[in-house]
Short mmCIF file of C-alpha atoms in Angstrom, two decimals:
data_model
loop_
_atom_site.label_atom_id
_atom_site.label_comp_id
_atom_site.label_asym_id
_atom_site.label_seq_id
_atom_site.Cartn_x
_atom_site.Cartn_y
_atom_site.Cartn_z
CA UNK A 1 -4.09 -2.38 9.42
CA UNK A 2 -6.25 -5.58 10.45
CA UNK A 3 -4.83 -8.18 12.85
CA UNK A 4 -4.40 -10.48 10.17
CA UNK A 5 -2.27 -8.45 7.77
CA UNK A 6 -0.01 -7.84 11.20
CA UNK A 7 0.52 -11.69 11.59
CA UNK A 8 1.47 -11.98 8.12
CA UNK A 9 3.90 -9.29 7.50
CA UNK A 10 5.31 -10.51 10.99
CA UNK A 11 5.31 -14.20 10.09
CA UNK A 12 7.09 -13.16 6.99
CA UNK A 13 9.69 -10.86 8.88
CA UNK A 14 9.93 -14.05 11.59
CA UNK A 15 11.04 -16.59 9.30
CA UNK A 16 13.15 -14.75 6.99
CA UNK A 17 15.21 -13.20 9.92
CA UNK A 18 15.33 -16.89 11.42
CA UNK A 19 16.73 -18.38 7.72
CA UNK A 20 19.30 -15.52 7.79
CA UNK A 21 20.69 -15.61 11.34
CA UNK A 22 20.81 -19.05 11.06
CA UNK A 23 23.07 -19.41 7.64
CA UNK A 24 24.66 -16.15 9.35
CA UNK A 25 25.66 -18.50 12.16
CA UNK A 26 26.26 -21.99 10.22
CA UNK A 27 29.33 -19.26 8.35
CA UNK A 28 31.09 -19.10 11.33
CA UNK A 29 30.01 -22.34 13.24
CA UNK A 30 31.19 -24.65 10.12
CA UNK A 31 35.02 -22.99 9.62
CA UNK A 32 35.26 -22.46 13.55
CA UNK A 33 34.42 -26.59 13.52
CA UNK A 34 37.16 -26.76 10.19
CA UNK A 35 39.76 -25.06 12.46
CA UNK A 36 39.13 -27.74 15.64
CA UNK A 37 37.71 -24.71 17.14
CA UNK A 38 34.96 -25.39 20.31
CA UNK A 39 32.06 -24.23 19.97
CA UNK A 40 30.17 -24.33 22.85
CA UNK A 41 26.57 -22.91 21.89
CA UNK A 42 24.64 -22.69 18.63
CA UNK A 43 21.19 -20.12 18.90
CA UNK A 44 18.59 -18.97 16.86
CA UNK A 45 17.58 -15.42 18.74
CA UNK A 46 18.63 -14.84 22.24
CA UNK A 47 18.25 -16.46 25.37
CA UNK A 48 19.12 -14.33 28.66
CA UNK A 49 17.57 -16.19 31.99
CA UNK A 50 15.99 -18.92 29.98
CA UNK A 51 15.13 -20.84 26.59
CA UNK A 52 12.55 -22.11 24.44
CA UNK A 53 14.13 -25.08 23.49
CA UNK A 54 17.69 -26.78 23.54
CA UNK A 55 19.48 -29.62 23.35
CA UNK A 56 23.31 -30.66 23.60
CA UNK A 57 24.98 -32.64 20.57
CA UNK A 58 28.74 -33.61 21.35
CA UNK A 59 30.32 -30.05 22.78
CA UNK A 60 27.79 -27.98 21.28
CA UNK A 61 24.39 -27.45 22.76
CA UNK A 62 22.28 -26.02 19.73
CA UNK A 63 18.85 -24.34 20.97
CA UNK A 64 15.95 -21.35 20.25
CA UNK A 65 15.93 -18.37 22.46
CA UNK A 66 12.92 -16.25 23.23
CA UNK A 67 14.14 -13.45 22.40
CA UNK A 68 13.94 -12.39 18.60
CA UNK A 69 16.80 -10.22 17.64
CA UNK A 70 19.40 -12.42 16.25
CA UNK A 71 21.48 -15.46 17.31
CA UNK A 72 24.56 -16.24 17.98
CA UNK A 73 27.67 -18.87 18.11
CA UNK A 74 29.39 -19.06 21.32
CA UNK A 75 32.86 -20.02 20.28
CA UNK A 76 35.60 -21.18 23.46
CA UNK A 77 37.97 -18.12 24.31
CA UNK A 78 36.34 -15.40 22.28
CA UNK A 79 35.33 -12.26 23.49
CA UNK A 80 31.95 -12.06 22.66
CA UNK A 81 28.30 -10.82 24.08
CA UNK A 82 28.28 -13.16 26.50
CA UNK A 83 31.45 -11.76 28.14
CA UNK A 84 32.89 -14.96 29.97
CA UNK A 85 35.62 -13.81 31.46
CA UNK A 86 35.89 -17.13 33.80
CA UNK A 87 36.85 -18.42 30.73
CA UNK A 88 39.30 -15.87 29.34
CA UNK A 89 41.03 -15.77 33.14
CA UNK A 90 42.63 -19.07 32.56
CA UNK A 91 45.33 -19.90 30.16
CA UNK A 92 44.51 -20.35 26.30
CA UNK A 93 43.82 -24.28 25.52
CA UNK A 94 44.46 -25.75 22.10
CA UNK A 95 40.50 -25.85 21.36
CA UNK A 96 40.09 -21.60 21.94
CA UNK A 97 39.56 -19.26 19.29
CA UNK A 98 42.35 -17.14 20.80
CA UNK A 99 44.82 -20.13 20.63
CA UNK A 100 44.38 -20.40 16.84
CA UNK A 101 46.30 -18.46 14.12
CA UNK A 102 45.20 -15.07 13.33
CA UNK A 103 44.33 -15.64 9.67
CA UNK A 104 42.24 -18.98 11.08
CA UNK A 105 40.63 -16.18 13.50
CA UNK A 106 39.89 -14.06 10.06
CA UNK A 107 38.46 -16.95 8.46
CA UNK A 108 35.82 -17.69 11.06
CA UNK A 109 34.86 -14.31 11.71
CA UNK A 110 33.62 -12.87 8.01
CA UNK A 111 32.12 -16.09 7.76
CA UNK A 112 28.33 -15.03 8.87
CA UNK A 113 28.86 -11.87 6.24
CA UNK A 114 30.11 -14.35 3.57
CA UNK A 115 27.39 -16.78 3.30
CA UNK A 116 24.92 -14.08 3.68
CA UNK A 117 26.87 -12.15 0.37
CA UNK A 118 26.79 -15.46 -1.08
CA UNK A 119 22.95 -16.40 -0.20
CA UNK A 120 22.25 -12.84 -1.82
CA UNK A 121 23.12 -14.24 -4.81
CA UNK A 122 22.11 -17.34 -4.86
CA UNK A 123 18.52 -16.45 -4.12
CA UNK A 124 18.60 -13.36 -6.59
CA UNK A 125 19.84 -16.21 -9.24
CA UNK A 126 17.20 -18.60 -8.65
CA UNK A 127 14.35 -16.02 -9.23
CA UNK A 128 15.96 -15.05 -12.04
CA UNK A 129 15.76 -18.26 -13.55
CA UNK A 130 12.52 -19.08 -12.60
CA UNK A 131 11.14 -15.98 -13.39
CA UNK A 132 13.34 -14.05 -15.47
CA UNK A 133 13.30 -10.08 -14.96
CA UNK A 134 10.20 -7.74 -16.19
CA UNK A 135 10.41 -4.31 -16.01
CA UNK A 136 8.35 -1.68 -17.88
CA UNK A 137 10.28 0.30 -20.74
CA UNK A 138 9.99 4.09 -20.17
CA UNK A 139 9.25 3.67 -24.39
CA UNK A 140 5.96 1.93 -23.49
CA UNK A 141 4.41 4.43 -21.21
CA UNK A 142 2.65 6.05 -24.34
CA UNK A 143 0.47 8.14 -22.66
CA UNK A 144 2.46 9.83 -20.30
CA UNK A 145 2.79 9.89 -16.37
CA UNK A 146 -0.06 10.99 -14.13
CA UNK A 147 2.21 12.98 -11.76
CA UNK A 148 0.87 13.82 -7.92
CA UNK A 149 1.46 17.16 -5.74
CA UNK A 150 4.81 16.82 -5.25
CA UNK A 151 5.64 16.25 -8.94
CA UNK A 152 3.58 19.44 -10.14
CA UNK A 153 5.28 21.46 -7.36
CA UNK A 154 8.36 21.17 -9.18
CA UNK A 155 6.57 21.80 -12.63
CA UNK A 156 6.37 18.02 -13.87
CA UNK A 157 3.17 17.87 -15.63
CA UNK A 158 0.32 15.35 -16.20
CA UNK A 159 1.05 13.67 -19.61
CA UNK A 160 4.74 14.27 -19.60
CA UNK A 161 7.15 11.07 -20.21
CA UNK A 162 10.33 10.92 -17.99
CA UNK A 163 13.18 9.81 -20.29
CA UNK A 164 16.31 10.89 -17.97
CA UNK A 165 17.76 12.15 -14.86
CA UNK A 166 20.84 14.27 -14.89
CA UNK A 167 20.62 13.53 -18.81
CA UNK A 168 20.94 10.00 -18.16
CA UNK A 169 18.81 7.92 -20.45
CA UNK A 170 16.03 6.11 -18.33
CA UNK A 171 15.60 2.48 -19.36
CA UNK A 172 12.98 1.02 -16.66
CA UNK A 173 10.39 3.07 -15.28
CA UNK A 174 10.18 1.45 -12.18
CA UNK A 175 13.57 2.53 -11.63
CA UNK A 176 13.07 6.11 -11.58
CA UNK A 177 12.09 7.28 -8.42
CA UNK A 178 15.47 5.57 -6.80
CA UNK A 179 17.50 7.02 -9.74
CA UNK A 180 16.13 10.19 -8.13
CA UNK A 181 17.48 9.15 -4.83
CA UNK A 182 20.62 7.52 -4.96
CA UNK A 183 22.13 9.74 -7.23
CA UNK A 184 20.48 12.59 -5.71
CA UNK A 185 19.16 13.92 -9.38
CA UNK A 186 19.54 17.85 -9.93
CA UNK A 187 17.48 17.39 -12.72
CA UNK A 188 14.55 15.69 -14.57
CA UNK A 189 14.44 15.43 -18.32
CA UNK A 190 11.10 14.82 -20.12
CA UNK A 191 9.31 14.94 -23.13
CA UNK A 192 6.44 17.32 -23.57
CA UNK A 193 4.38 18.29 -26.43
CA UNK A 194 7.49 16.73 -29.03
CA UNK A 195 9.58 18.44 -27.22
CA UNK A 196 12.74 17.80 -24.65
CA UNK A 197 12.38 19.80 -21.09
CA UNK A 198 14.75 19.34 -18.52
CA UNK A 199 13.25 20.42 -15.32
CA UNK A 200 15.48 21.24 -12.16
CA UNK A 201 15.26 19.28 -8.65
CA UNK A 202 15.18 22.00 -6.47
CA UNK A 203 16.21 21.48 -2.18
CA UNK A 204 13.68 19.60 -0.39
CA UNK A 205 12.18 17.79 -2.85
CA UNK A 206 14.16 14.27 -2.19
CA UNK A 207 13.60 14.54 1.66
CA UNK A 208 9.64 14.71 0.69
CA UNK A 209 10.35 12.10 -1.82
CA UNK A 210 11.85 9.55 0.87
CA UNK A 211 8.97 11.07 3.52
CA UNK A 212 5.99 10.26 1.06
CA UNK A 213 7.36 6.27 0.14
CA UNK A 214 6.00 6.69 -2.90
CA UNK A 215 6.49 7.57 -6.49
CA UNK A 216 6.33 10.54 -7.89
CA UNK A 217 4.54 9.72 -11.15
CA UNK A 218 2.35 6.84 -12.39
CA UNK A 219 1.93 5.37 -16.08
CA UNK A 220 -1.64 7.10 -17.19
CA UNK A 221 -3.54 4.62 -19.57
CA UNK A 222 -7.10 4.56 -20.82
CA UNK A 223 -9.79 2.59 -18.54
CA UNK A 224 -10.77 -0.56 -20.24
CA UNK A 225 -12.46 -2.87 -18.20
CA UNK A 226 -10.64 -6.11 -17.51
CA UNK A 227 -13.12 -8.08 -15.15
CA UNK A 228 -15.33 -6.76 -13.07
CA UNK A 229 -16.09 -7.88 -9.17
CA UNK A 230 -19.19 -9.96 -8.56
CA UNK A 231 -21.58 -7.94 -6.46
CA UNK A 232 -20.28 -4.71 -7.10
CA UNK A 233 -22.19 -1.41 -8.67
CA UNK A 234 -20.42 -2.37 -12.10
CA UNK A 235 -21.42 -5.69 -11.47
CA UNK A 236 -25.20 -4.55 -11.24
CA UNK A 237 -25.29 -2.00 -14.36
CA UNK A 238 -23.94 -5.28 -16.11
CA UNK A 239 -20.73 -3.36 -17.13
CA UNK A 240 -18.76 -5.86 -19.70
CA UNK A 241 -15.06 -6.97 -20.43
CA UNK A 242 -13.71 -4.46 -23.05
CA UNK A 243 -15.81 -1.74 -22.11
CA UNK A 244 -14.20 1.97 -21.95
CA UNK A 245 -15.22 3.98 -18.98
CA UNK A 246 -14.75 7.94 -20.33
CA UNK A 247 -17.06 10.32 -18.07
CA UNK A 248 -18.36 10.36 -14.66
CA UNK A 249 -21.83 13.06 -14.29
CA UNK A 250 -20.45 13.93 -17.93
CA UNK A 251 -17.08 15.04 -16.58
CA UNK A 252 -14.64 13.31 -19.05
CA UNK A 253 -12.00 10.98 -17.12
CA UNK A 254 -10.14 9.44 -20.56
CA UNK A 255 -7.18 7.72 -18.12
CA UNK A 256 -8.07 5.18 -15.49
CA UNK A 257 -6.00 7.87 -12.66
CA UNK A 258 -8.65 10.10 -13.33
CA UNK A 259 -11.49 7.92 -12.52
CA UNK A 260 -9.86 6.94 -9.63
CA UNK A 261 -9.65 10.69 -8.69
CA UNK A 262 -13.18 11.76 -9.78
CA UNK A 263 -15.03 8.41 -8.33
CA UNK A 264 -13.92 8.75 -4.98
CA UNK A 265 -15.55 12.41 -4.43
CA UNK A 266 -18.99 10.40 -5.07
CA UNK A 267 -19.16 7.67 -1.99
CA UNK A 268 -22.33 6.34 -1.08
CA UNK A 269 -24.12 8.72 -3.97
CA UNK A 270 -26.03 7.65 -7.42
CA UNK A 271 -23.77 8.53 -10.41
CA UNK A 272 -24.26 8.45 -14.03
CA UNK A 273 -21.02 6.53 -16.35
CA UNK A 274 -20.33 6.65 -19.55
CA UNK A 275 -19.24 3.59 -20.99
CA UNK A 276 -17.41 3.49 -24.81
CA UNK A 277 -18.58 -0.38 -25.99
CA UNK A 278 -17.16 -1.02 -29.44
CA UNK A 279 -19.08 1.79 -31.28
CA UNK A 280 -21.64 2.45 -28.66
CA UNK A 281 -21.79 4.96 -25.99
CA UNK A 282 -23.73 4.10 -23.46
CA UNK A 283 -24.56 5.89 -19.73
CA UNK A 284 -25.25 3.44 -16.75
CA UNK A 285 -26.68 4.99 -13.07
CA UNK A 286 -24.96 3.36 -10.85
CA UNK A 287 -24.95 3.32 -6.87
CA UNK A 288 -21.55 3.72 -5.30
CA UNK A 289 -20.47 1.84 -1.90
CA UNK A 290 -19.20 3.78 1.13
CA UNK A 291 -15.84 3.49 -0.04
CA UNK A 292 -16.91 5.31 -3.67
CA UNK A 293 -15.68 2.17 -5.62
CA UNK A 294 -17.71 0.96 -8.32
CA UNK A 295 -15.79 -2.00 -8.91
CA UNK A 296 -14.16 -2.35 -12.37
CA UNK A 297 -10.45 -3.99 -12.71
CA UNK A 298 -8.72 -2.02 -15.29
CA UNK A 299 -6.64 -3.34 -18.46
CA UNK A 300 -2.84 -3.21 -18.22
CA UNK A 301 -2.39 -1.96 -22.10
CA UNK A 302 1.67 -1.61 -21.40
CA UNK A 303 3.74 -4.32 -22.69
CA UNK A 304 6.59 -5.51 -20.41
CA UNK A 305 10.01 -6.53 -21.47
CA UNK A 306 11.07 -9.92 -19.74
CA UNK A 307 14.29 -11.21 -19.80
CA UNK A 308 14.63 -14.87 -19.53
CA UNK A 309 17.49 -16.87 -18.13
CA UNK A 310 19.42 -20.28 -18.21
CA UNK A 311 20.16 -21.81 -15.24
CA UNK A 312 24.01 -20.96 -16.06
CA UNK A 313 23.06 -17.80 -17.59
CA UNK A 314 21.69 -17.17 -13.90
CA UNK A 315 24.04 -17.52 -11.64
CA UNK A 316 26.23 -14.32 -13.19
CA UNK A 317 23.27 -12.52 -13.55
CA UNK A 318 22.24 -13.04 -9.91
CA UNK A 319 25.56 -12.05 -9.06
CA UNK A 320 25.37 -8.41 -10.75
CA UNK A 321 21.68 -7.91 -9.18
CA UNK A 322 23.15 -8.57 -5.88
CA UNK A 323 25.93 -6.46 -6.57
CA UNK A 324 23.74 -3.42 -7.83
CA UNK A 325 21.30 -4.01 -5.00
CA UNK A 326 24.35 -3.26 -2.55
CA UNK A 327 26.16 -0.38 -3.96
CA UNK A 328 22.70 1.07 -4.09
CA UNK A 329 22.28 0.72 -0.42
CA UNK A 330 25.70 1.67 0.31
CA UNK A 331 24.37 5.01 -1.38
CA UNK A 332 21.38 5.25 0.37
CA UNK A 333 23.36 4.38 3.64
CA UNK A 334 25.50 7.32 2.79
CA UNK A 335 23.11 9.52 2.35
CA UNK A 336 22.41 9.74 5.74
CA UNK A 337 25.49 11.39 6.72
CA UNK A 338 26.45 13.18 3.85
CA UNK A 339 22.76 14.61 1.87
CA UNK A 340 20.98 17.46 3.41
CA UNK A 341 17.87 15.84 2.36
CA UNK A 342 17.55 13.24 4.36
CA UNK A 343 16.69 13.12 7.92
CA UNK A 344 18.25 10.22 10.39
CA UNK A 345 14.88 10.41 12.34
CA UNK A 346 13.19 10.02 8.48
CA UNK A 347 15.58 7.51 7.73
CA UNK A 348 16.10 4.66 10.33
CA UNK A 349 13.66 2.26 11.76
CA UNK A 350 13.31 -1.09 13.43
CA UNK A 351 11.29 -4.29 12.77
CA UNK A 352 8.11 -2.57 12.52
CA UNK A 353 9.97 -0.55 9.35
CA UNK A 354 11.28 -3.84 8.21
CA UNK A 355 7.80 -5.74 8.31
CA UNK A 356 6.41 -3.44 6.56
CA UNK A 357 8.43 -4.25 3.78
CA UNK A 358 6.51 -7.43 3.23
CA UNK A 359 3.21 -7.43 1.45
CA UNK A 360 -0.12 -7.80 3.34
CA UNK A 361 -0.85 -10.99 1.76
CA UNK A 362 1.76 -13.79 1.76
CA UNK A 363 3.83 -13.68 -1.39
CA UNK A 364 7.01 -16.02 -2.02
CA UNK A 365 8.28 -14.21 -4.80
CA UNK A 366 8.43 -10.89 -2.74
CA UNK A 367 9.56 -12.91 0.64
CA UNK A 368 12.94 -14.07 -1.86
CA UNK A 369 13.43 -10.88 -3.20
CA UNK A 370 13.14 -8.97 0.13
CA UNK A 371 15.14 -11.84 2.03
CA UNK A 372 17.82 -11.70 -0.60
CA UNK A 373 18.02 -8.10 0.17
CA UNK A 374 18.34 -8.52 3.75
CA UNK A 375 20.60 -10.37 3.06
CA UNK A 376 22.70 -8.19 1.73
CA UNK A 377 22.34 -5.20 4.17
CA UNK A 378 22.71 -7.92 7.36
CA UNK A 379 26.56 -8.49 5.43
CA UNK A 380 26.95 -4.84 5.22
CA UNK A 381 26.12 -3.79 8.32
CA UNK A 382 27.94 -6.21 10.15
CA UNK A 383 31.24 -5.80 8.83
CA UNK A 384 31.48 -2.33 9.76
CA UNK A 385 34.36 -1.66 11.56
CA UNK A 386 32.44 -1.45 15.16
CA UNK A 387 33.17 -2.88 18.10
CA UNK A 388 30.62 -5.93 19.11
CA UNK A 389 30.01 -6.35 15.11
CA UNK A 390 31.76 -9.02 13.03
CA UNK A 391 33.66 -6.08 11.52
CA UNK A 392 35.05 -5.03 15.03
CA UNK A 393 36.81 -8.34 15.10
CA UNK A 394 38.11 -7.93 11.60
CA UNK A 395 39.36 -4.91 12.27
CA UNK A 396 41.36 -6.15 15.45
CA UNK A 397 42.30 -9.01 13.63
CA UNK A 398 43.73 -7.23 10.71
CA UNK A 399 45.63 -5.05 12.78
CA UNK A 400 47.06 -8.03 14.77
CA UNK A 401 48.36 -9.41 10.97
CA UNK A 402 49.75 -6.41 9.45
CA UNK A 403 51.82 -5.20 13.07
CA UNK A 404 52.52 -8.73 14.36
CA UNK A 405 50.84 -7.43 17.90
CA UNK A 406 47.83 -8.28 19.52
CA UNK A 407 45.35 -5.94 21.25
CA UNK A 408 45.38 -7.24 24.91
CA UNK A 409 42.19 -8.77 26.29
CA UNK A 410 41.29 -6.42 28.46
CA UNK A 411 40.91 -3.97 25.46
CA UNK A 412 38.99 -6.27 23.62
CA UNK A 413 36.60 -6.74 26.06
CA UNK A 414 35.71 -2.85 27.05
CA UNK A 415 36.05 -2.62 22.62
CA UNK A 416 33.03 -5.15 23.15
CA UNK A 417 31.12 -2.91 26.01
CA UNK A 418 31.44 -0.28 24.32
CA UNK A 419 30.30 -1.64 21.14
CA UNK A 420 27.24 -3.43 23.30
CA UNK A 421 26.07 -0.01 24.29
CA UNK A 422 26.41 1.67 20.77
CA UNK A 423 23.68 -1.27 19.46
CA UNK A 424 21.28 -1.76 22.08
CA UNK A 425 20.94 1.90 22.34
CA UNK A 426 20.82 2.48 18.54
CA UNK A 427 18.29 -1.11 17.89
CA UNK A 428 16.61 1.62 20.97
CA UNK A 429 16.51 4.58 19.17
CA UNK A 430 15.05 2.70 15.47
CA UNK A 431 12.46 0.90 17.51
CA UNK A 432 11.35 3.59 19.65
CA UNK A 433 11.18 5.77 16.10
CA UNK A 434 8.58 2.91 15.05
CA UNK A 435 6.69 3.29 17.97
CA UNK A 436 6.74 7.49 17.74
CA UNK A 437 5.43 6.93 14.38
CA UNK A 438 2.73 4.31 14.97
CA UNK A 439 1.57 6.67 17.98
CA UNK A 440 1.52 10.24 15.76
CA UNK A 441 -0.18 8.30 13.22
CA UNK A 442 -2.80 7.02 15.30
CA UNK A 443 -3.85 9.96 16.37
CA UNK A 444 -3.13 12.30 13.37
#
């Protein structure tokens, strides 16, 4: 990976953590201000010893820390992270968080997790509108999947359609491989040779599934040349738009995967291509580059279903996605403690894992979609019920409401150690699993 495609994906992961933590913040900042509530520091990321920048407005001094793994609100008389018990000694005034109400207390704390459920769906709204939502019928794929190793080792086969799993009709195919997943599929139905086959999923094959990060099975399609690149070998054997690329040294390739396949076993030698053009066959010699590309874009013959929006139509819509997109990482979530197939070490990592969610090259489509979804998993994961977490203070707070008692201070505040220690050494253990796997990778 170049230095350049590391600033991007890190630029990306920068300021889509800094628009979440921030709206995270503003939900408990603006009802803590509702509720005459002081709050005595707003920050974007962290700031222990000293800060990038700051400056005080009224009570509240608002500022950047240097250190990029959150923010934070520091409300008056809360037990928080930065564990002011100066403050907490002294009697509650009117202006502390512990002298308000309990439900006021409630309000302000699921406020971060709120707006970032609500930004969820505002985001996944707006890209619906503006974009609608393509997907590729499993209907269209009329040639069949080009399966890899892990797909034949079950006994998928090359040409075979995927129309279910666990005899549950299929509608996108992009969907399938976390259909797989999430439900933990037993079994795969396809279509071969006219006829239905339902092959089983046997033990290990969703662990490899989640270790390889990529599908199982492509869409196989005939190689018709879309463009070609300027400069390339296709370039220089004058290969055209609409021409059909069927055998490399004679060896038929009649889908673009197996070109891909063949070509690469010839880098850096002279090959000979057939070329289909209109009724025309045609063989070029051609000189391939180190890489073994030859340099031919290939037509997308599949026609995608797009659904288009209003912008009322929308805001529903954006609703369900964002709705879908977290029961389906509630699943995956569970999985971890519950499947046999997946790993903890396999499954958890830190901000290397979550940069490399971005694309390489910047991309505001993906940076909504994968914010949005951040989104989402930053308002899941902080309202568990653990100590330190927004849900840790729900949790108190809901057992101060339904028993009329209030866990004492001193509680609170070893709850909040305790809960301290469980995240830094977990954010730990997922970062140090990023750097394990950068390390074996560099030298496998």
């Amino acid at each position: 990976m170049t230095t350049e495609v590391i600033l991007v994906k890190a630029g990306q992961l920068l300021l889509s953590l800094s628009i979440l933590v921030v709206l995270h913040e503003l939900g408990h900042f603006i009802p803590a201000k509702l509720f005459k509530t002081r709050v005595e520091k707003f920050y974007l990321f962290f700031d222990p010893w000293f800060s990038l920048f700051k400056i005080k407005k009224g009570e509240t001094e608002y500022g950047i820390g240097w250190l990029p793994l959150g923010g934070y609100v520091k409300i008056s008389g809360m037990i928080d992270e930065s564990m002011d018990k100066e403050q907490l000694a002294k009697p509650p005034q009117p202006w502390e968080f512990r002298a308000k109400p309990a439900w006021q207390r409630l309000i302000i704390m699921i406020g971060g997790v709120t707006v970032n459920i609500l930004l969820a769906f505002f985001i996944y709204a707006m890209l619906l509108w503006h974009y609608g939502e393509t997907y590729l019928p499993v209907s269209e794929v009329k040639y069949g999947i080009q399966a890899d190793s892990l797909a034949h080792s079950i006994g998928i086969k090359d040409g075979d359609n995927i129309i279910a799993i666990d005899h549950r009709p299929v509608k996108s195919f992009e969907s399938i491989p976390g259909d797989v997943i999430l439900h933990e599929a037993k079994s795969i139905q396809v279509t071969r040779d006219g006829q239905e086959v339902s092959i089983p999923v046997p033990d290990g094959f969703i662990r490899a599934l989640l270790k390889q990060k990529a599908p199982f099975a492509m869409p196989r399609f005939p190689f018709v040349a879309d463009s070609v690149l300027e400069g390339s070998a296709a370039a220089k054997v004058k290969v055209q738009k609409g021409d059909q690329l069927i055998a490399i040294n004679g060896m038929p390739v009649p889908f673009y995967s197996d070109f891909a396949k063949e070509i690469r076993k010839h880098k850096k030698e002279d090959v000979f291509i057939t070329v289909l053009r209109g009724k025309d066959t045609l063989n070029m010699s051609a000189t391939l580059s180190e890489k073994g590309e030859f340099g031919v874009y290939p037509k997308i013959p599949f026609n995608y279903n797009t659904r288009h929006f209003t912008f009322l139509e929308s805001f529903p819509a954006g609703y369900q996605k964002g709705v879908d997109k977290l029961v389906d990482y509630i699943r995956q979530f569970r999985l971890i403690f519950v499947s046999k197939e997946v790993k903890v070490s396999e499954s958890l990592g830190g901000f290397g894992s979550i940069a490399n969610l971005f694309p390489e090259a910047w991309d505001w489509v993906s940076f909504w979609q994968l914010t949005a979804f951040l989104s989402i998993i930053l308002a899941f994961m902080n309202i568990l019920p653990i100590p330190a977490l927004d849900g840790g203070h729900v949790l108190f707070l809901l057992y101060e409401i339904i028993t009329g008692r209030k866990p004492s201070e001193k509680f609170l505040e070893y709850a909040q150690i305790v809960g301290m220690v469980l995240l830094f050494s977990l954010l730990l253990f997922a970062n140090g699993l990023d750097i394990w796997r950068s390390i074996s990778k560099w030298f496998s």
